[in-house]
PDB file of C-alpha atoms in Angstrom:
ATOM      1  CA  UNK A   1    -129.892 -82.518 126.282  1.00 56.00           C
ATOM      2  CA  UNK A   2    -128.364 -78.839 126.878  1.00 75.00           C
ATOM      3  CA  UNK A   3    -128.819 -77.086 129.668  1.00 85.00           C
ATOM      4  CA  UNK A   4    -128.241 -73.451 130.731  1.00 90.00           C
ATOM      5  CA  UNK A   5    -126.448 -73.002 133.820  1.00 91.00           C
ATOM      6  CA  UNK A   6    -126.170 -70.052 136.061  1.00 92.00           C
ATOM      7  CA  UNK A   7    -122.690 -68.925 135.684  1.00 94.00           C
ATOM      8  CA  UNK A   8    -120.789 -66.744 138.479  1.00 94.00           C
ATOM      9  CA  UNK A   9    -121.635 -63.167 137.620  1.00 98.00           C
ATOM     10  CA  UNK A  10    -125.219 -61.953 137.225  1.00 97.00           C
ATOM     11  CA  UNK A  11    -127.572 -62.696 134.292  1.00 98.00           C
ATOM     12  CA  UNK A  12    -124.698 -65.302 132.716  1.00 98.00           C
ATOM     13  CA  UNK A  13    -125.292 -68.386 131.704  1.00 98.00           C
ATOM     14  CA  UNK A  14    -123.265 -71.234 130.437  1.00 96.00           C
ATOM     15  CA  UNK A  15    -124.271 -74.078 128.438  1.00 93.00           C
ATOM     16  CA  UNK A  16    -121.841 -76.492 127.351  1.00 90.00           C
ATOM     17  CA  UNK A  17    -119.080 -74.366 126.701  1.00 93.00           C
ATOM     18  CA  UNK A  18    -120.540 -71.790 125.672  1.00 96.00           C
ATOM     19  CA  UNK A  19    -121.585 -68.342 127.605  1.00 98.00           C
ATOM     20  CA  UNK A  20    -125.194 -66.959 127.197  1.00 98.00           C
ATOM     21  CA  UNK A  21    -127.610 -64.473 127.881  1.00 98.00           C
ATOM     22  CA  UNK A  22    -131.267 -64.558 128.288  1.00 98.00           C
ATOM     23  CA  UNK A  23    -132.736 -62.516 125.537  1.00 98.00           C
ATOM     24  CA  UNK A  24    -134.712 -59.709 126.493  1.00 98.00           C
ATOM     25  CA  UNK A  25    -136.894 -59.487 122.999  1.00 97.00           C
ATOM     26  CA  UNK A  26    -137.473 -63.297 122.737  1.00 97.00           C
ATOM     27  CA  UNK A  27    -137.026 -63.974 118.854  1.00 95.00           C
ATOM     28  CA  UNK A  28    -135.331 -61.367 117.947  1.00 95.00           C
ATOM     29  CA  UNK A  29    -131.811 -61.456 117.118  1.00 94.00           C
ATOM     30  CA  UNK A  30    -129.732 -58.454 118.127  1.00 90.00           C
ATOM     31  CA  UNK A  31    -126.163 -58.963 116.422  1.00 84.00           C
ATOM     32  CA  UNK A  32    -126.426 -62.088 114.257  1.00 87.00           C
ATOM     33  CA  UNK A  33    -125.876 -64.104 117.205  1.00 95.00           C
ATOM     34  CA  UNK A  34    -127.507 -67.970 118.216  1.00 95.00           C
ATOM     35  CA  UNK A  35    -130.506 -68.223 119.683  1.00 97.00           C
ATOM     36  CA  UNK A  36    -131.183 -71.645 121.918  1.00 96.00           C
ATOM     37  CA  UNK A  37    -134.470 -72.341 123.516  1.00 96.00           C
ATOM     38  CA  UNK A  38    -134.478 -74.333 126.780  1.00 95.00           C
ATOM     39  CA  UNK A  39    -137.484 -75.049 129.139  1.00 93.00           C
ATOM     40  CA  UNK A  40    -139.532 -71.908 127.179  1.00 94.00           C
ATOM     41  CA  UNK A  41    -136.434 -69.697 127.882  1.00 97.00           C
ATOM     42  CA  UNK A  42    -134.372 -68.077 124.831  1.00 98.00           C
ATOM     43  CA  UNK A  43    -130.705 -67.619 125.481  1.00 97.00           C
ATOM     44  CA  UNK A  44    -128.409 -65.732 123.582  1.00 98.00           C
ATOM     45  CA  UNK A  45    -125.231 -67.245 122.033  1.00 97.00           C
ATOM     46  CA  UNK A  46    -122.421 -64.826 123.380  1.00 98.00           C
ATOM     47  CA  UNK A  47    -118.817 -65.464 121.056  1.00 97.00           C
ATOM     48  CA  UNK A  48    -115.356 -64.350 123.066  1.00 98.00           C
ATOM     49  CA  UNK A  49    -114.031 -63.647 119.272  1.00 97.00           C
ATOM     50  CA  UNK A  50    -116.493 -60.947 118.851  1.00 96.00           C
ATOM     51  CA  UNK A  51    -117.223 -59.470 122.482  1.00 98.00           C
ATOM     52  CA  UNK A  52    -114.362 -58.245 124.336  1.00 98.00           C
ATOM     53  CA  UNK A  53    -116.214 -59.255 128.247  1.00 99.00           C
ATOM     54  CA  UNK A  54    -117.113 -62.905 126.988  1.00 99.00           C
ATOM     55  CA  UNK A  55    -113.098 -63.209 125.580  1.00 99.00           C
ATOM     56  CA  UNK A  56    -112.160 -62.338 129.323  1.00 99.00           C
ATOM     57  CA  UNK A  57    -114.664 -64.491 130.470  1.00 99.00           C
ATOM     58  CA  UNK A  58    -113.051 -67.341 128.793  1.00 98.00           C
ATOM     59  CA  UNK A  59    -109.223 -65.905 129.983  1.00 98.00           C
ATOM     60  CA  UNK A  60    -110.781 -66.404 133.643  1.00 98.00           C
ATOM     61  CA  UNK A  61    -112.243 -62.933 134.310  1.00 99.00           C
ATOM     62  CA  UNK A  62    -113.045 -63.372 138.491  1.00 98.00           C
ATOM     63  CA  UNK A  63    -114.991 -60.122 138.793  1.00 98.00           C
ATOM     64  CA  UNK A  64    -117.753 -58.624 136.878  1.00 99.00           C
ATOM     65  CA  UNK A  65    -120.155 -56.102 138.037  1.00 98.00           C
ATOM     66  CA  UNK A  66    -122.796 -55.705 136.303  1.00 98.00           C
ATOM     67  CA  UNK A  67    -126.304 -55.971 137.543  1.00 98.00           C
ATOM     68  CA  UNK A  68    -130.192 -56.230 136.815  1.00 98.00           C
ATOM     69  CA  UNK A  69    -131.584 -52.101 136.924  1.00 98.00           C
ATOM     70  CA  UNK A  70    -127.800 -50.951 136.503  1.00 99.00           C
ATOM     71  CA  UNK A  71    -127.641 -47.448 134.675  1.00 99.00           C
ATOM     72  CA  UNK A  72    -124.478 -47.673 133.286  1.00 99.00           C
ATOM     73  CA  UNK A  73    -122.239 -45.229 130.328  1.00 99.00           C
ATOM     74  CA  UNK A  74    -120.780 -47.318 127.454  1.00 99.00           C
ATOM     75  CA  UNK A  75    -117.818 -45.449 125.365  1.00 99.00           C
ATOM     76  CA  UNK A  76    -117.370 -46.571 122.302  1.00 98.00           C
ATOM     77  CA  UNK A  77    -120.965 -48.417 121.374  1.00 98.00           C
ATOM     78  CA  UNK A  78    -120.355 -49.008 117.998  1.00 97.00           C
ATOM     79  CA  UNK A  79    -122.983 -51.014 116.525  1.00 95.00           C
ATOM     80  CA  UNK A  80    -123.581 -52.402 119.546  1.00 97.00           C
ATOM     81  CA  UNK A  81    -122.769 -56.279 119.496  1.00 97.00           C
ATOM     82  CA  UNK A  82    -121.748 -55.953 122.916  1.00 98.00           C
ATOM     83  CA  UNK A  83    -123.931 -52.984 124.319  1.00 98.00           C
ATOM     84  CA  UNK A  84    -126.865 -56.068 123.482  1.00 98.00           C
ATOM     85  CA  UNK A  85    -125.534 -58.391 126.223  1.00 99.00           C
ATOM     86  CA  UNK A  86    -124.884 -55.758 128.736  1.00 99.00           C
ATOM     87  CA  UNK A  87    -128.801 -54.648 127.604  1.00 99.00           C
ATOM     88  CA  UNK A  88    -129.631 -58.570 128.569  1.00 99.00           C
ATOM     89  CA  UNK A  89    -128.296 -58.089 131.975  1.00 99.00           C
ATOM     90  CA  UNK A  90    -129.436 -55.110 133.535  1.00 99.00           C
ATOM     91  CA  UNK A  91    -133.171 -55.888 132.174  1.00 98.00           C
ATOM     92  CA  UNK A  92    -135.737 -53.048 131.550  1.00 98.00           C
ATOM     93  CA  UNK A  93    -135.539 -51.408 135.117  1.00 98.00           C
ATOM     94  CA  UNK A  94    -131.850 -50.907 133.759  1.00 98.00           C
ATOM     95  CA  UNK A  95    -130.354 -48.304 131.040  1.00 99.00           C
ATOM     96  CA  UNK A  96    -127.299 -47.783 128.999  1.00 99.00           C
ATOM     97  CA  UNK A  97    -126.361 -45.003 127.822  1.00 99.00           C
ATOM     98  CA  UNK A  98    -124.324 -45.464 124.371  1.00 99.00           C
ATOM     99  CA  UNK A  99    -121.457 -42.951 123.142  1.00 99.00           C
ATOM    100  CA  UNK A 100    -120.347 -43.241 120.091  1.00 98.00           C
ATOM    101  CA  UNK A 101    -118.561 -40.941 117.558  1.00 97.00           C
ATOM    102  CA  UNK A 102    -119.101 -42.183 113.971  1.00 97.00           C
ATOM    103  CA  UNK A 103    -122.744 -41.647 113.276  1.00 97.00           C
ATOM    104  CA  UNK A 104    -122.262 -44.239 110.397  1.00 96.00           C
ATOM    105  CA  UNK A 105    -121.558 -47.349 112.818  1.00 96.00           C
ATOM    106  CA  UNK A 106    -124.103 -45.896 115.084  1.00 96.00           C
ATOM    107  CA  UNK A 107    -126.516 -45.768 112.537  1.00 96.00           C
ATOM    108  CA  UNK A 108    -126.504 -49.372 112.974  1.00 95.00           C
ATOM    109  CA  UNK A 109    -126.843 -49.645 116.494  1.00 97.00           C
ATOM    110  CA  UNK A 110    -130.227 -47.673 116.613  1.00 97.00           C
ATOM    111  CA  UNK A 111    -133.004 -50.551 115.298  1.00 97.00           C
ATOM    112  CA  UNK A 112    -131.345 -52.508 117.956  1.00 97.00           C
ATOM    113  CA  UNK A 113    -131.230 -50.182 120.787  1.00 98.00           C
ATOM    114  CA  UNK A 114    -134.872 -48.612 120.322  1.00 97.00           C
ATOM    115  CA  UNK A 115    -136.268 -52.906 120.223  1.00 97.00           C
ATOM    116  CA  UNK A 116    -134.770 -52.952 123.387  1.00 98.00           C
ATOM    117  CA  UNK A 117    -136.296 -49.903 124.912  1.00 98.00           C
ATOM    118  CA  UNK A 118    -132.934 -49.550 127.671  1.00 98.00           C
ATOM    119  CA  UNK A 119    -130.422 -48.353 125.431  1.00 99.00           C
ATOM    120  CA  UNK A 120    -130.039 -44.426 125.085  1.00 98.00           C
ATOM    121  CA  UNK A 121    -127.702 -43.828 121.629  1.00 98.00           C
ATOM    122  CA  UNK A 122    -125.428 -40.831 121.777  1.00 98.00           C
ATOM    123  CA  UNK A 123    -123.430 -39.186 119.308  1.00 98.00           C
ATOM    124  CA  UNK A 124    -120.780 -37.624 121.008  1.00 98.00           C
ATOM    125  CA  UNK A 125    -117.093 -37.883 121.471  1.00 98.00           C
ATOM    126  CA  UNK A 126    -115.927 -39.768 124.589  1.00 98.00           C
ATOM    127  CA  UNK A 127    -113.239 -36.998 124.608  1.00 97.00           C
ATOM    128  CA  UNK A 128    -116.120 -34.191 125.346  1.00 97.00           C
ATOM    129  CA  UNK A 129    -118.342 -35.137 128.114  1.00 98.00           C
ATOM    130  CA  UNK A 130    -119.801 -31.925 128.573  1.00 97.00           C
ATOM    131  CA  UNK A 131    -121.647 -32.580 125.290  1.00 96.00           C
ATOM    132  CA  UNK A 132    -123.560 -34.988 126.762  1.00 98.00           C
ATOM    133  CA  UNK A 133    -124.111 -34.201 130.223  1.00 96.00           C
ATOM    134  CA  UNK A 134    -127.343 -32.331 130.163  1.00 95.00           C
ATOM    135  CA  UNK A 135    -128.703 -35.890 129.331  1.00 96.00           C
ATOM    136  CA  UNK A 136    -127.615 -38.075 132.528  1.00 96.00           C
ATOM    137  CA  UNK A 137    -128.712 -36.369 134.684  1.00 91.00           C
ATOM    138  CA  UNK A 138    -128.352 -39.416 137.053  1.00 92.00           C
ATOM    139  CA  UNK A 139    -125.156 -41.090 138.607  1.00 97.00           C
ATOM    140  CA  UNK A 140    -124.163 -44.186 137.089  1.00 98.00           C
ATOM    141  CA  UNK A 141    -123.204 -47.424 138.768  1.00 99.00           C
ATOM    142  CA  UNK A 142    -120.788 -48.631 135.809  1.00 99.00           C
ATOM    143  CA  UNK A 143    -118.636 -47.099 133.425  1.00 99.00           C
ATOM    144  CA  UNK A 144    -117.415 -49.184 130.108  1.00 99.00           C
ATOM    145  CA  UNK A 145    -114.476 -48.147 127.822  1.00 99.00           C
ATOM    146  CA  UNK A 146    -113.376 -49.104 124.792  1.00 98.00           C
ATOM    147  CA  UNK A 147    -112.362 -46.724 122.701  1.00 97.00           C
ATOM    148  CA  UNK A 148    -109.424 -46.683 120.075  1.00 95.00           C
ATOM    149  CA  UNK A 149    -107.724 -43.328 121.300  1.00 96.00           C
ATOM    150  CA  UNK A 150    -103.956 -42.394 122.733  1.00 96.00           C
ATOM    151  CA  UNK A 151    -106.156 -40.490 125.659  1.00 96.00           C
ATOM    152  CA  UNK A 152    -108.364 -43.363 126.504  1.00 98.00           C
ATOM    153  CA  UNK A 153    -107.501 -43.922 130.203  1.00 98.00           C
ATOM    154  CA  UNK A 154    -107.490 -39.868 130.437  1.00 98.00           C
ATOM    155  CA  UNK A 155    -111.271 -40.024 128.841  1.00 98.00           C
ATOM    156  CA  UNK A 156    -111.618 -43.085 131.524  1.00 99.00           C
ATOM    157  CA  UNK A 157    -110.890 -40.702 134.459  1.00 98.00           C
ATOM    158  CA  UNK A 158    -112.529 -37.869 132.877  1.00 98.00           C
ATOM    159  CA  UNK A 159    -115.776 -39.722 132.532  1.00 99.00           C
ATOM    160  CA  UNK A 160    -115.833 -41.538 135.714  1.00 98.00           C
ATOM    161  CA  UNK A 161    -115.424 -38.214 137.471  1.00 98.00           C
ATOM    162  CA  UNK A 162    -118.461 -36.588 136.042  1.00 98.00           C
ATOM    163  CA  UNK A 163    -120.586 -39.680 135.774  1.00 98.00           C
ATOM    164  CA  UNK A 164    -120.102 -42.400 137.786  1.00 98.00           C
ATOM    165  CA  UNK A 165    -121.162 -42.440 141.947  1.00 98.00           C
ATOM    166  CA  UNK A 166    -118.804 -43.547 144.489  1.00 97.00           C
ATOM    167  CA  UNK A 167    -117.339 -46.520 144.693  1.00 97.00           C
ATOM    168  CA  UNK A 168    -119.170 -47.414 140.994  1.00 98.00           C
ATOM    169  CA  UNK A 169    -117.649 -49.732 138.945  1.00 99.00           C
ATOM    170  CA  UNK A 170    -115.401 -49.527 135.787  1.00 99.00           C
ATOM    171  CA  UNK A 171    -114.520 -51.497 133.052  1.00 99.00           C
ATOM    172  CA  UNK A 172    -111.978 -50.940 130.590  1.00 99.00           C
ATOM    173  CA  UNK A 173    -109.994 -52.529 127.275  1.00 98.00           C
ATOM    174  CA  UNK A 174    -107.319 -51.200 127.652  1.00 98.00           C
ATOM    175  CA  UNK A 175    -105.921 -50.799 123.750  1.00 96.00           C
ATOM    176  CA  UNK A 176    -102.011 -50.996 123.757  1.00 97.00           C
ATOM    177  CA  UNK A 177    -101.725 -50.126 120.170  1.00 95.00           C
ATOM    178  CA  UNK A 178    -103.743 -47.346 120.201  1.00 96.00           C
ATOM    179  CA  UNK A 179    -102.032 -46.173 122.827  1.00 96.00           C
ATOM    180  CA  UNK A 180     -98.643 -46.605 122.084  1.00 95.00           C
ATOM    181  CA  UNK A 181     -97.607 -49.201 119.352  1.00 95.00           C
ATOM    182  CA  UNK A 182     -93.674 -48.340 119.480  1.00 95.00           C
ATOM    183  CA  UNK A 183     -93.841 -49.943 123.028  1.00 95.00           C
ATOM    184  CA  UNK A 184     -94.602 -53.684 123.827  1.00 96.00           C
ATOM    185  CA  UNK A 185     -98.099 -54.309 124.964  1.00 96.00           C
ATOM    186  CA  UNK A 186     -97.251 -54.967 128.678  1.00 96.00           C
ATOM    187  CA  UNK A 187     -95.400 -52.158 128.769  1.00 96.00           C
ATOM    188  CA  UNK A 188     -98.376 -49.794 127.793  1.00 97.00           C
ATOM    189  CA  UNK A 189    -100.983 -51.954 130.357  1.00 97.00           C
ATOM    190  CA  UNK A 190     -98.436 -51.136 133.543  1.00 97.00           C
ATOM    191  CA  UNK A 191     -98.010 -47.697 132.797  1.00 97.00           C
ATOM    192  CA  UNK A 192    -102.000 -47.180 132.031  1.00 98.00           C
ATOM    193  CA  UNK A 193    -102.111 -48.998 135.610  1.00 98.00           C
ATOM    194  CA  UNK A 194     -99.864 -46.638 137.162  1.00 98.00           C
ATOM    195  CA  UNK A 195    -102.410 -43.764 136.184  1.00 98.00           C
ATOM    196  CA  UNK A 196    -105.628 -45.694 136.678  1.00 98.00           C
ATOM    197  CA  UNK A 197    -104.778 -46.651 140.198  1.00 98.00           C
ATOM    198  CA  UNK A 198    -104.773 -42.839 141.420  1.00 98.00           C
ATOM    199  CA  UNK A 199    -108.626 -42.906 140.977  1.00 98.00           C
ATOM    200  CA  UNK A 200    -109.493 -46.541 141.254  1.00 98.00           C
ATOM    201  CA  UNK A 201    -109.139 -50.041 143.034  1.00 98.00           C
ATOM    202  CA  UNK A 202    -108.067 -52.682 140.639  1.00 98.00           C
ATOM    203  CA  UNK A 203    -110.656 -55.369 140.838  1.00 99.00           C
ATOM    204  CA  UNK A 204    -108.877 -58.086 137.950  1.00 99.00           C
ATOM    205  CA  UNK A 205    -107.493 -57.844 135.175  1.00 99.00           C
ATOM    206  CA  UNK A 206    -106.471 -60.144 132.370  1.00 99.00           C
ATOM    207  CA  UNK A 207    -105.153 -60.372 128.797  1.00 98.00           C
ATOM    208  CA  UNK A 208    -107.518 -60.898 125.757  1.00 98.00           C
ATOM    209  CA  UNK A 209    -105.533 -63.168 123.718  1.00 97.00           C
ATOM    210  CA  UNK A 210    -105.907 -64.835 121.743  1.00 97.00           C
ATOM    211  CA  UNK A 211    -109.801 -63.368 120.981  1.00 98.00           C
ATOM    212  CA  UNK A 212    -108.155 -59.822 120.621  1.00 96.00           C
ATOM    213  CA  UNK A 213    -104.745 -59.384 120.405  1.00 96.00           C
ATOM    214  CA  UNK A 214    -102.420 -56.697 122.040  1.00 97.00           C
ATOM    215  CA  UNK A 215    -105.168 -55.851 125.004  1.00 98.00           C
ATOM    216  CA  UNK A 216    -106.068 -55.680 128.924  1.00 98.00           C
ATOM    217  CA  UNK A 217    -109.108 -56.327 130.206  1.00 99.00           C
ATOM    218  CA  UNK A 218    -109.478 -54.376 133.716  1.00 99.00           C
ATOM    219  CA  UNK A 219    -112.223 -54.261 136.183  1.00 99.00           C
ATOM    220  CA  UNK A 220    -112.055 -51.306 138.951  1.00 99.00           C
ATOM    221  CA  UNK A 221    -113.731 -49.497 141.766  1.00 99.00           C
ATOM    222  CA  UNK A 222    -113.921 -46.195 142.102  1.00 98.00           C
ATOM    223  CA  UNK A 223    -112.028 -44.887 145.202  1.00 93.00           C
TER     224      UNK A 223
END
């Protein structure tokens, strides 16, 4: 028989070899994913090739913050695949709120986000936080990035500075080809490094191949 097991970071769960979430809608699926229902609880299938935290879960990803009641600021929602785990984790008492510029592919995201009840959608451009300041109004304990821009650990700093509280957390996929696809991929994650560790304390880091190619996973601290 299956069983869920608690894995390392909060509100994970492995079963077999696969990583999970506990759904917060029981029966209702959020992103086409699995659901599996063990001793009256239903868990959500998470897949690495599809969710850029489970992929660095399965490269050996030793930190990750996230929290039941976190408020956190999620750049680059899309249709929110991933947004719906992170909504999973920090429960009701938590809130995300979910930036995204195309108001097609957040179109999506929307009959998701307003099931859930703790996912505020944003159109905005990660580039322009001022837009969207007037609506959190409230320091947030975790900032996520992953955006497809040359600026994006400029938008990272940018964001973290207006938004997040001390010593909040940040994660980040870092993009090498959007950054700079004339260099090689290393090359782009130590110089994003070099900038990133001016405003915060490198938690862990690791590569997302072979789930995505050509980018960094990093988890930080603001200093």
């Amino acid at each position: 028989m299956t069983k869920a097991k608690h894995y390392k970071f909060d509100g994970v769960y492995k079963m077999n070899s696969k990583f999970a979430t506990i759904n917060l809608i029981p029966g209702y699926k959020s992103a086409n994913e699995k659901l599996v229902t063990i001793d009256n609880v239903e868990y959500r299938i998470w897949d690495p090739w599809t969710s850029k935290p489970c992929a660095a879960f399965e490269k050996g990803l030793k930190k990750f913050p996230l929290k039941k009641g976190f408020k956190m600021l999620y750049l680059g929602f899309a249709s929110g695949k991933t947004g719906s785990f992170f909504s999973d984790i920090i429960g009701k008492e938590g809130v995300i709120y979910a930036v995204e510029i195309s108001e097609r592919v957040l179109r999506e995201a929307i009959p998701m986000a307003e099931r859930r009840g703790n996912i505020v959608c944003l159109l905005n451009d990660a580039r322009r936080p001022e837009l969207y300041e007037n609506i959190i109004l409230e320091r947030i304990d975790c900032l996520y990035v992953d955006v497809a821009s040359p600026d994006q650990v400029a938008i990272t700093i940018e964001n973290a500075q207006k938004f997040l509280k001390p010593g909040g957390f940040v994660m980040i996929a870092i993009k090498s080809q959007s950054i700079d696809a004339t260099k090689k991929p290393r090359q782009v994650y130590k110089e994003c490094l070099v900038e990133l560790e001016k405003h915060f304390e490198i938690l862990d880091k690791v590569e997302l191949d072979p789930y995505e190619k050509f980018h960094l996973f990093v988890v930080m601290k603001k200093k």
